[in-house]
Short mmCIF file of C-alpha atoms and ligand atoms in Angstrom, two decimals:
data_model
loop_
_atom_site.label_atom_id
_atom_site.label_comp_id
_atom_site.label_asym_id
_atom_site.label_seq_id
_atom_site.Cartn_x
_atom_site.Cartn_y
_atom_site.Cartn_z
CA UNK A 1 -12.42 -33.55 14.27
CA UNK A 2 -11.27 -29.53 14.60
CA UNK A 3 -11.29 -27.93 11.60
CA UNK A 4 -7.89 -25.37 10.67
CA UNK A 5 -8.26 -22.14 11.67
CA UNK A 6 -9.36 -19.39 9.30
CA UNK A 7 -8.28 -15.74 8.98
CA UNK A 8 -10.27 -12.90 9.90
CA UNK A 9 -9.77 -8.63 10.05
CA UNK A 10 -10.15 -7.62 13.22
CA UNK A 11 -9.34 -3.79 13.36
CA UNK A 12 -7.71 -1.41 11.06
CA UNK A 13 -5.99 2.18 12.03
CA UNK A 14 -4.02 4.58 9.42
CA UNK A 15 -1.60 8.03 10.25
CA UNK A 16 -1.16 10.71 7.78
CA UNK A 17 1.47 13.52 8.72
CA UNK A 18 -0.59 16.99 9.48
CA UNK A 19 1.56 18.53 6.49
CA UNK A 20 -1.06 19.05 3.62
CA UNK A 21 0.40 19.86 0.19
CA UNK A 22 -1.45 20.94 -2.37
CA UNK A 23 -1.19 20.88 -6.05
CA UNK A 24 -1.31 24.51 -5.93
CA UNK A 25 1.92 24.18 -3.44
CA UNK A 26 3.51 22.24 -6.48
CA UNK A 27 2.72 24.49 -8.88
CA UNK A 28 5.19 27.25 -6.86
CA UNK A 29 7.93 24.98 -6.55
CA UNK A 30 7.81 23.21 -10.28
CA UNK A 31 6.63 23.51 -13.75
CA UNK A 32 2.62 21.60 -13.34
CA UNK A 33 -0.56 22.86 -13.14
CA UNK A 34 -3.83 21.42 -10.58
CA UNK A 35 -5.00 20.78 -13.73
CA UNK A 36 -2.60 18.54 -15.32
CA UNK A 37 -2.21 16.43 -12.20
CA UNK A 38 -6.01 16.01 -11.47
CA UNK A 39 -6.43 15.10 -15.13
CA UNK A 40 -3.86 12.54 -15.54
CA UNK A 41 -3.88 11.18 -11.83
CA UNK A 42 -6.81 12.37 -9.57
CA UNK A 43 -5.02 13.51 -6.80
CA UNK A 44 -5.87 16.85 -5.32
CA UNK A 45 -3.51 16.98 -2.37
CA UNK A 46 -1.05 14.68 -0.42
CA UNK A 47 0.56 14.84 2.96
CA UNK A 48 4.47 15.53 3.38
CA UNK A 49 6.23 14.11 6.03
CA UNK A 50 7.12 17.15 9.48
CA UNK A 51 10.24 17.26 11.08
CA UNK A 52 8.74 14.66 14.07
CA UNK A 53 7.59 11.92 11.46
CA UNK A 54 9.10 9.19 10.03
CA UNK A 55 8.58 5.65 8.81
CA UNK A 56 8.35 3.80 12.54
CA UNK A 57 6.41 6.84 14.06
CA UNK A 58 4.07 6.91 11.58
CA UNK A 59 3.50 3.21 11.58
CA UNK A 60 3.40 2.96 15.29
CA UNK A 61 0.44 5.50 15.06
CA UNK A 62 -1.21 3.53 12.82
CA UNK A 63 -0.41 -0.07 14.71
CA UNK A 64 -1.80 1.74 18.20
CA UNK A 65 -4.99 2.87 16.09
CA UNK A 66 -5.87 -0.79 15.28
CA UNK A 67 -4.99 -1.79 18.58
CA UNK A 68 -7.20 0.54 20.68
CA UNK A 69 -10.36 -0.22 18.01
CA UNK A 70 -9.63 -3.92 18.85
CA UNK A 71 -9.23 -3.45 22.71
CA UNK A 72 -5.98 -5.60 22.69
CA UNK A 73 -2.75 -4.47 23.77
CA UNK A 74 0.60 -5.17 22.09
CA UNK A 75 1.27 -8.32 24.23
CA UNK A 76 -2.14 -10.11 22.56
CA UNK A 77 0.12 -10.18 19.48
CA UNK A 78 2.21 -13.04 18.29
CA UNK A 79 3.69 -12.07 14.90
CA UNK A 80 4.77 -8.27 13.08
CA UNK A 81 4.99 -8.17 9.52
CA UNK A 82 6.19 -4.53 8.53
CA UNK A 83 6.52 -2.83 5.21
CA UNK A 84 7.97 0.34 4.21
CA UNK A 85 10.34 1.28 1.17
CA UNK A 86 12.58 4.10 3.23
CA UNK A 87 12.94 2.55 6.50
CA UNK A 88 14.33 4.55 9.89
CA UNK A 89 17.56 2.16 9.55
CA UNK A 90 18.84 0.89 6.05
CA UNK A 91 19.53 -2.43 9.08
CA UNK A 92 17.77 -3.41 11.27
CA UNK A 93 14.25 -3.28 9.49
CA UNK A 94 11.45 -1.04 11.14
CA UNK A 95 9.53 -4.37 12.60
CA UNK A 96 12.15 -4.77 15.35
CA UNK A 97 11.61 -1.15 16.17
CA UNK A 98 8.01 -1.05 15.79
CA UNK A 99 8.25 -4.11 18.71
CA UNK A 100 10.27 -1.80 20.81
CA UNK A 101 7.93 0.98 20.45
CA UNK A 102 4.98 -0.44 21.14
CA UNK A 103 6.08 -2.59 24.87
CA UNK A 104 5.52 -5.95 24.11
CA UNK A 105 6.97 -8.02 26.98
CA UNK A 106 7.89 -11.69 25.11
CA UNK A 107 10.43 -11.54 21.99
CA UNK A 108 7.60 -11.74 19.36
CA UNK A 109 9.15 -12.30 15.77
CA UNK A 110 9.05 -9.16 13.69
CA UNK A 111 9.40 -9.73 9.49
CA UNK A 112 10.45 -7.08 6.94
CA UNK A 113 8.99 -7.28 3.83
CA UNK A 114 9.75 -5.31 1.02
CA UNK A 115 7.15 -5.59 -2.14
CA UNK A 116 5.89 -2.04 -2.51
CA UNK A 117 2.78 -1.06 -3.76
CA UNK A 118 2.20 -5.37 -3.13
CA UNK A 119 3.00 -4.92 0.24
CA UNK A 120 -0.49 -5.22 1.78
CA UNK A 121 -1.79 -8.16 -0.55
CA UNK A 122 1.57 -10.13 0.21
CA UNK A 123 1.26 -9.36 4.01
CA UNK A 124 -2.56 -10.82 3.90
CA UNK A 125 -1.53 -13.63 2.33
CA UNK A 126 1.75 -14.25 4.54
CA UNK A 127 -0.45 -13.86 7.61
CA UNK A 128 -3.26 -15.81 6.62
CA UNK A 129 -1.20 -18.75 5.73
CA UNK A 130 0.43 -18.53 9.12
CA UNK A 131 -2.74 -18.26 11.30
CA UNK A 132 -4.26 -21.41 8.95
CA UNK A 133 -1.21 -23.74 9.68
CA UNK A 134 -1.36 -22.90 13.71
CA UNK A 135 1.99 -21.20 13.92
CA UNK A 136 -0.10 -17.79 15.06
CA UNK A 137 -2.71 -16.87 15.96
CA UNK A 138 -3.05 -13.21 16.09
CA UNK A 139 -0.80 -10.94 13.98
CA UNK A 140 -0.04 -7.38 13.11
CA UNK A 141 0.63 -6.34 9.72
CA UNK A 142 1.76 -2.35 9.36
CA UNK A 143 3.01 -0.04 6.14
CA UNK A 144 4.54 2.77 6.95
CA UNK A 145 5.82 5.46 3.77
CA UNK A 146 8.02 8.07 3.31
CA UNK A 147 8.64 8.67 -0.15
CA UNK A 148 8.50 12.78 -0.11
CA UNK A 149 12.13 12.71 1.39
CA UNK A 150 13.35 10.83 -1.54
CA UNK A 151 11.55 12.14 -4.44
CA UNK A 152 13.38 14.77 -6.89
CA UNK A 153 10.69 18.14 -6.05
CA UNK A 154 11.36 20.26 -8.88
CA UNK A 155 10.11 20.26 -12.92
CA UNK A 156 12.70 17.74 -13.53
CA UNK A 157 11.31 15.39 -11.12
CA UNK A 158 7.76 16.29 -11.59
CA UNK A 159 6.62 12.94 -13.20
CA UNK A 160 6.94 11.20 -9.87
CA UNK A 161 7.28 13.68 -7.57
CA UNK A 162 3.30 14.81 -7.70
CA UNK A 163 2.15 11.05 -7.53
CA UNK A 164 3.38 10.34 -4.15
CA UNK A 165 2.11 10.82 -0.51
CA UNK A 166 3.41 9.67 2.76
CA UNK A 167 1.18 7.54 5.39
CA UNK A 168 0.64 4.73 6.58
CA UNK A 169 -1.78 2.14 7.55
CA UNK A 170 -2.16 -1.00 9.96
CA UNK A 171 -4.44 -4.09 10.24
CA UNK A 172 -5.10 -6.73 13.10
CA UNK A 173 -5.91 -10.16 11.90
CA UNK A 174 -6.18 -13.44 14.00
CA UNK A 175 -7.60 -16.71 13.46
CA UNK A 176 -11.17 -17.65 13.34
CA UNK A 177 -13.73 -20.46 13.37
CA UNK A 178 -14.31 -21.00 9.25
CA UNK A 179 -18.22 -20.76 9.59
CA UNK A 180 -17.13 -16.87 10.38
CA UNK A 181 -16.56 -14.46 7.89
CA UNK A 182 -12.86 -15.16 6.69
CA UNK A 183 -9.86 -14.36 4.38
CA UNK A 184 -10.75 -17.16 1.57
CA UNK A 185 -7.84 -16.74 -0.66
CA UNK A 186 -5.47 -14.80 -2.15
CA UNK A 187 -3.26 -14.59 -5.26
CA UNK A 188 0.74 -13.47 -5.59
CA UNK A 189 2.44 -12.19 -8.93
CA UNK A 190 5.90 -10.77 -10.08
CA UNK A 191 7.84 -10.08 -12.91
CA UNK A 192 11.45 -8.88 -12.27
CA UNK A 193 12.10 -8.06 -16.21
CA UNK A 194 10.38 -5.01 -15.05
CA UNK A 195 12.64 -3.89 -11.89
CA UNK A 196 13.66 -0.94 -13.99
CA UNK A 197 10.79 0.29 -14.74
CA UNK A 198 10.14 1.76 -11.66
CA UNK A 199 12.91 2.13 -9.25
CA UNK A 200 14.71 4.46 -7.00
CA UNK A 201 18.68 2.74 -7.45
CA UNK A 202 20.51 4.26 -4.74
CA UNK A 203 22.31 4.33 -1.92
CA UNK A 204 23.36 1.11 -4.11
CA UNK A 205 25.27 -2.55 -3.05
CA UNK A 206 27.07 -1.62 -6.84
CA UNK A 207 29.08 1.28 -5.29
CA UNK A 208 32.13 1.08 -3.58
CA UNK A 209 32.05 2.82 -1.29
CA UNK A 210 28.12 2.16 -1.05
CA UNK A 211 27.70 5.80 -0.23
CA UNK A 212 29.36 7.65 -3.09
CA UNK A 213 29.98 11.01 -2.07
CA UNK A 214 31.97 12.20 -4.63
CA UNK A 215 29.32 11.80 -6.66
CA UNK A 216 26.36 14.74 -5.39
CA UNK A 217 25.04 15.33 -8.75
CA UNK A 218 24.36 11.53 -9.37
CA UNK A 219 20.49 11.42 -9.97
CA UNK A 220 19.95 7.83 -9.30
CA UNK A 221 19.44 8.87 -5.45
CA UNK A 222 15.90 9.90 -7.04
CA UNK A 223 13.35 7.36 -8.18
CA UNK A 224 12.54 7.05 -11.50
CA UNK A 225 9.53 5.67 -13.60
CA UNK A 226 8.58 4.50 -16.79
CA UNK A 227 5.04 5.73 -16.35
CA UNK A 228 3.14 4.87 -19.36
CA UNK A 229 4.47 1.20 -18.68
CA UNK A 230 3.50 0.92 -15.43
CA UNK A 231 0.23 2.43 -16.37
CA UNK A 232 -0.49 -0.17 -19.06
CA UNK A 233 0.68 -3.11 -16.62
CA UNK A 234 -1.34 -1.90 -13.73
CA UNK A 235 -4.84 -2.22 -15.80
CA UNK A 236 -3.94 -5.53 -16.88
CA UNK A 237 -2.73 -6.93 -14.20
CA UNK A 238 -5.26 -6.01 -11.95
CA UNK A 239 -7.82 -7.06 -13.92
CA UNK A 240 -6.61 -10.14 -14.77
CA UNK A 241 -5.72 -11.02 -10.75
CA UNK A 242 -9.45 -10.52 -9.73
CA UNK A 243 -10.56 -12.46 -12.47
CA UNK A 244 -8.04 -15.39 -11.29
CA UNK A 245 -8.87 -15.21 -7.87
CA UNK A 246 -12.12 -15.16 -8.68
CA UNK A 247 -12.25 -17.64 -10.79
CA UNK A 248 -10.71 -20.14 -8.72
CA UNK A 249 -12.94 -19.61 -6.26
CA UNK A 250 -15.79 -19.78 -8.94
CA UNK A 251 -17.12 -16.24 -7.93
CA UNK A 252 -17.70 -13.48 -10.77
CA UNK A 253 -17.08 -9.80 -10.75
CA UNK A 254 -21.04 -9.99 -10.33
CA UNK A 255 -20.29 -11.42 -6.07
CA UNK A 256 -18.51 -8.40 -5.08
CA UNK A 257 -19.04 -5.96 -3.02
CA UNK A 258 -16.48 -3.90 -2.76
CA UNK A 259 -13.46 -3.09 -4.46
CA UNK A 260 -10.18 -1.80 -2.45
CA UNK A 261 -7.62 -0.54 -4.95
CA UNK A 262 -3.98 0.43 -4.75
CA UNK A 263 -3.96 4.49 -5.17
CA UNK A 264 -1.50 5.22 -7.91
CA UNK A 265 -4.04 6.50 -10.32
CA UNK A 266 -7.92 7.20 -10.48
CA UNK A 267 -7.57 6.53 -14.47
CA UNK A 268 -6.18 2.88 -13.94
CA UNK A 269 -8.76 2.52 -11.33
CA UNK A 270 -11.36 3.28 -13.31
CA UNK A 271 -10.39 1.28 -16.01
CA UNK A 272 -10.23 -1.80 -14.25
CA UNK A 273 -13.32 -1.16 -12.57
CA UNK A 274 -15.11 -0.92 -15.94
CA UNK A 275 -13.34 -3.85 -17.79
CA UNK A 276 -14.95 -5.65 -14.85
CA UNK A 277 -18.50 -4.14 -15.03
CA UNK A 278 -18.17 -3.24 -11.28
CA UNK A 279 -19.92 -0.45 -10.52
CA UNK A 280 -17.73 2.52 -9.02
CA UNK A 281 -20.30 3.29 -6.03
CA UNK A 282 -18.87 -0.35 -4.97
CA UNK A 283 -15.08 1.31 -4.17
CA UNK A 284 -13.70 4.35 -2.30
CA UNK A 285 -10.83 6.47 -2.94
CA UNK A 286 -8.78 8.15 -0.68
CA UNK A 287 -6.23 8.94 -3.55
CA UNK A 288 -7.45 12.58 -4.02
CA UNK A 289 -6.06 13.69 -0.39
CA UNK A 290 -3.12 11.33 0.11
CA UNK A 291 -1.59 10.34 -3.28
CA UNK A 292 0.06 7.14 -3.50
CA UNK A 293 1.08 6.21 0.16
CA UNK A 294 2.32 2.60 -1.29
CA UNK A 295 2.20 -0.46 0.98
CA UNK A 296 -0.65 2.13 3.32
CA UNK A 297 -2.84 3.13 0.66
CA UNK A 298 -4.99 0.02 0.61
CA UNK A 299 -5.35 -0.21 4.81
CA UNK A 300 -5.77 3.40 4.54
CA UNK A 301 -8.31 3.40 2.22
CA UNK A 302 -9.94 0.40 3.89
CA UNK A 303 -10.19 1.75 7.34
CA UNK A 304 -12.05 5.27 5.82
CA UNK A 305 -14.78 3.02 4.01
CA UNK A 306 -15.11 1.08 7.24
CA UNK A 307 -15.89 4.02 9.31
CA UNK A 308 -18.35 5.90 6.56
CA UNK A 309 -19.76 2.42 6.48
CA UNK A 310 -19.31 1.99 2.57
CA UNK A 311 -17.58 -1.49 3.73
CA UNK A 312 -19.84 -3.69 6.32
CA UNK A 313 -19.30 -6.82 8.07
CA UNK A 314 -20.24 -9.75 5.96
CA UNK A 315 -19.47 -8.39 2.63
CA UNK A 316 -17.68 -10.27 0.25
CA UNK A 317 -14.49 -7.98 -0.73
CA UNK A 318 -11.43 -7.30 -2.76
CA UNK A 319 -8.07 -5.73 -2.06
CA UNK A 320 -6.00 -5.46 -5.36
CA UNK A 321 -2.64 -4.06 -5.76
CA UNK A 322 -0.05 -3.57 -8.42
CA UNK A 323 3.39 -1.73 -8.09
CA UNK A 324 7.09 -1.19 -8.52
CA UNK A 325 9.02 -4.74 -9.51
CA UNK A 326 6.91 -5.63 -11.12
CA UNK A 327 4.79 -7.08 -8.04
CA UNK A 328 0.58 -7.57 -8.01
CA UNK A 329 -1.51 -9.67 -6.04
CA UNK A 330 -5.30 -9.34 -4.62
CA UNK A 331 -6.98 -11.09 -1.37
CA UNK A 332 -10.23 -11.93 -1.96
CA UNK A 333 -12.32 -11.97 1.54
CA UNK A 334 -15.52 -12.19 3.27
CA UNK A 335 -15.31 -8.73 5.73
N1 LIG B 401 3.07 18.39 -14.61
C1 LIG B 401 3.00 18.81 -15.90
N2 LIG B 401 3.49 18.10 -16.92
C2 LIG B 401 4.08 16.92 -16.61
C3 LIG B 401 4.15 16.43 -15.30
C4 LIG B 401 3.63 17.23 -14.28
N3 LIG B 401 3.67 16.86 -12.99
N4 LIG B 401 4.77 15.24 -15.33
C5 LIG B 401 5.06 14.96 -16.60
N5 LIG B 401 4.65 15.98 -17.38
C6 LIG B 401 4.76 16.12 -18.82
C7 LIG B 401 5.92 15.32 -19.37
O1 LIG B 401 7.11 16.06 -19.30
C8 LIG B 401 5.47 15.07 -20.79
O2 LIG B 401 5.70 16.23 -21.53
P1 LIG B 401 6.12 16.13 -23.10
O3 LIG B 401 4.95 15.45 -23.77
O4 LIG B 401 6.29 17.54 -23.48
O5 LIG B 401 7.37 15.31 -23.11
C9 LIG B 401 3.99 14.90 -20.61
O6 LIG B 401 3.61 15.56 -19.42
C10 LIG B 401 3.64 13.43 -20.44
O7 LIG B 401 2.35 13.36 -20.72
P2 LIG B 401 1.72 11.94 -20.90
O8 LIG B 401 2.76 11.01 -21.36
O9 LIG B 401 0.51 12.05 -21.74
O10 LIG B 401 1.38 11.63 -19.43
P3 LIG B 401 0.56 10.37 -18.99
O11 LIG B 401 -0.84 10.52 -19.42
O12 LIG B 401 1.29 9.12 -19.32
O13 LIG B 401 0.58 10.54 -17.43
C11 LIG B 401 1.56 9.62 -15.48
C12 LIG B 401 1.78 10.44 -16.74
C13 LIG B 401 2.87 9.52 -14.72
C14 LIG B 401 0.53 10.33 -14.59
C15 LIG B 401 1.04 8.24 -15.89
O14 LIG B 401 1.91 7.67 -16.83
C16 LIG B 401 0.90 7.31 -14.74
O15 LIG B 401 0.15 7.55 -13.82
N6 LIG B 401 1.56 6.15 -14.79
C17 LIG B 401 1.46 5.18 -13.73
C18 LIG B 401 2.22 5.68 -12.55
C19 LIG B 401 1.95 4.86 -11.34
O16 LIG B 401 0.84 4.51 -11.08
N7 LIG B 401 3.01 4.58 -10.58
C20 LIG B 401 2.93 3.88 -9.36
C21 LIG B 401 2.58 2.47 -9.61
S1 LIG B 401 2.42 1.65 -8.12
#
């Protein structure tokens, strides 16, 4: 009797606008120092969105990236699942556009979904369900992020503003024999109480008229962050999804071989990594040059350890994420 198809990465590809901003830029525009922001986050530099990028160009970069490194063409694809907070449209979502963009001749299905810094781990998990029950076979998953046109660049707005990049990233997965190496499971969390906590509230369904001009000085059109909370959250929540998933799957920290992060913070990184005993030669960062590109930093950061080789086929990996919502999640795979 056939067995049900499991899920395997195929391909990965990642865009970064050629804008490079340092934290010395930063310091001439706002009260921080290179200092304080390598201290208390890591990052060194991210990229801005130019004048030609924006959230479906940058994830249709990414999309043909995985595409060429997995010799298929758009029509080999039966299923988009998009992600991006600012999207080109605030309707249609980017998907449908990303389908235009990239020629596919049959009406493949394109899904929006919207669970920020989760967006990855909940797109792995969407997809591999999909491919195990039949429905697809081979499917697309792209986050694409521009936060810099959004974000409040000035000492009041510092907080946030220094912590975010824009990017994005892309991954090809498509169903497999099980005796190959596969996606083996994957765990989903949320916890509205927390929406607030880290939010950007407008252009808002609450106003009427939903664009309130009249109101220029309103600072809601910025997002804002209760840092230390999502700080605290992040550790624990991270640590406690790896050891759920891999528990369940009676694996300890011990199996893995690699560790692919979210990039909000090297500090919460780090302190995950050592509540878990996992050494950190056994992740990569790409943090210090791109900041946090949300749904792309884990496919980002993914794809550059594939290529140095820190990643290899075979190896028994994590992706964990935690973000705005509050949303968290990790896949646990075998590469
Ligand atoms: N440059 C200089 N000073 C800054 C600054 C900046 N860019 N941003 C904030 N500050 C100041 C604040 O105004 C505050 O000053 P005050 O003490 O005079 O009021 C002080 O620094 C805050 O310091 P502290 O509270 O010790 O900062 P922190 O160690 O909590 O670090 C974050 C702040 C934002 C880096 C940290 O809370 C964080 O990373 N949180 C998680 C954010 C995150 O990951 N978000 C995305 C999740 S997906």
């Amino acid at each position: 009797m056939a067995t049900s198809p499991r899920t395997r990465i195929v391909s990965t590809g990642m865009y970064v606008p050629s804008r490079v901003v340092t934290n010395k830029d930063l310091e001439k525009i706002m009260d921080t120092t290179d200092e304080w922001i390598q201290q208390r986050s890591g990052i060194k530099e991210r990229r801005w969105v130019t004048d030609t990028d924006t959230t479906l160009n940058m994830g249709v970069t990414a999309a043909r990236q995985a595409l060429d490194r997995a010799k298929l063409k758009a029509d080999d694809i039966d299923l988009i699942i998009f992600g991006g907070l600012v999207t080109d449209y605030v309707f249609p979502g980017t998907g449908v556009l990303l389908q235009r963009e990239l020629g596919f001749s049959s009406p493949v299905p394109a899904l929006d979904i919207r669970n920020q810094c989760s967006g990855f781990v909940y797109a792995i998990s969407l997809a591999d369900a999909w491919i195990r029950s039949g429905q697809y076979k081979r499917i697309l998953i792209v986050g694409s992020e521009v936060h810099s046109t959004s974000l409040d660049i000035s000492t009041r707005g510092r907080d946030i503003s220094v912590l975010f990049g824009d990017g994005a990233g892309a991954a090809i997965v498509e169903a497999c024999d099980e005796k190959s190496a596969h996606i083996i499971d994957s765990v989903l969390h949320s916890e509205g109480k927390y929406a607030e906590a880290l939010t950007l509230a407008k252009p808002s369904s609450n106003d009427h008229p939903r664009l309130a001009l009249e109101k220029p000085n309103d600072l809601s059109i910025y997002p804002k962050m209760d840092g230390k909370l999502v700080f605290k959250n992040a550790i624990t929540r991270m640590v406690e999804v790896i050891h759920e998933i891999l528990g369940r799957n009676n694996m300890t920290p011990k199996d893995l071989d690699f560790v692919i992060a979210h990039q909000a913070n090297m500090r919460i990184n780090q302190m995950v990594l050592n509540q878990l005993e996992i050494p950190f030669e056994k992740t990569h960062h790409t943090l210090d040059r791109y900041g946090n590109t949300t749904m792309a930093t884990i496919p980002i950061t993914f794809d550059e350890a594939v290529l140095l080789g820190k990643v290899k086929r075979g190896q028994t990996v994590v992706f964990v994420a935690f973000g705005a919502g509050f949303t968290w999640g990790a896949n646990l795979l075998k590469f």
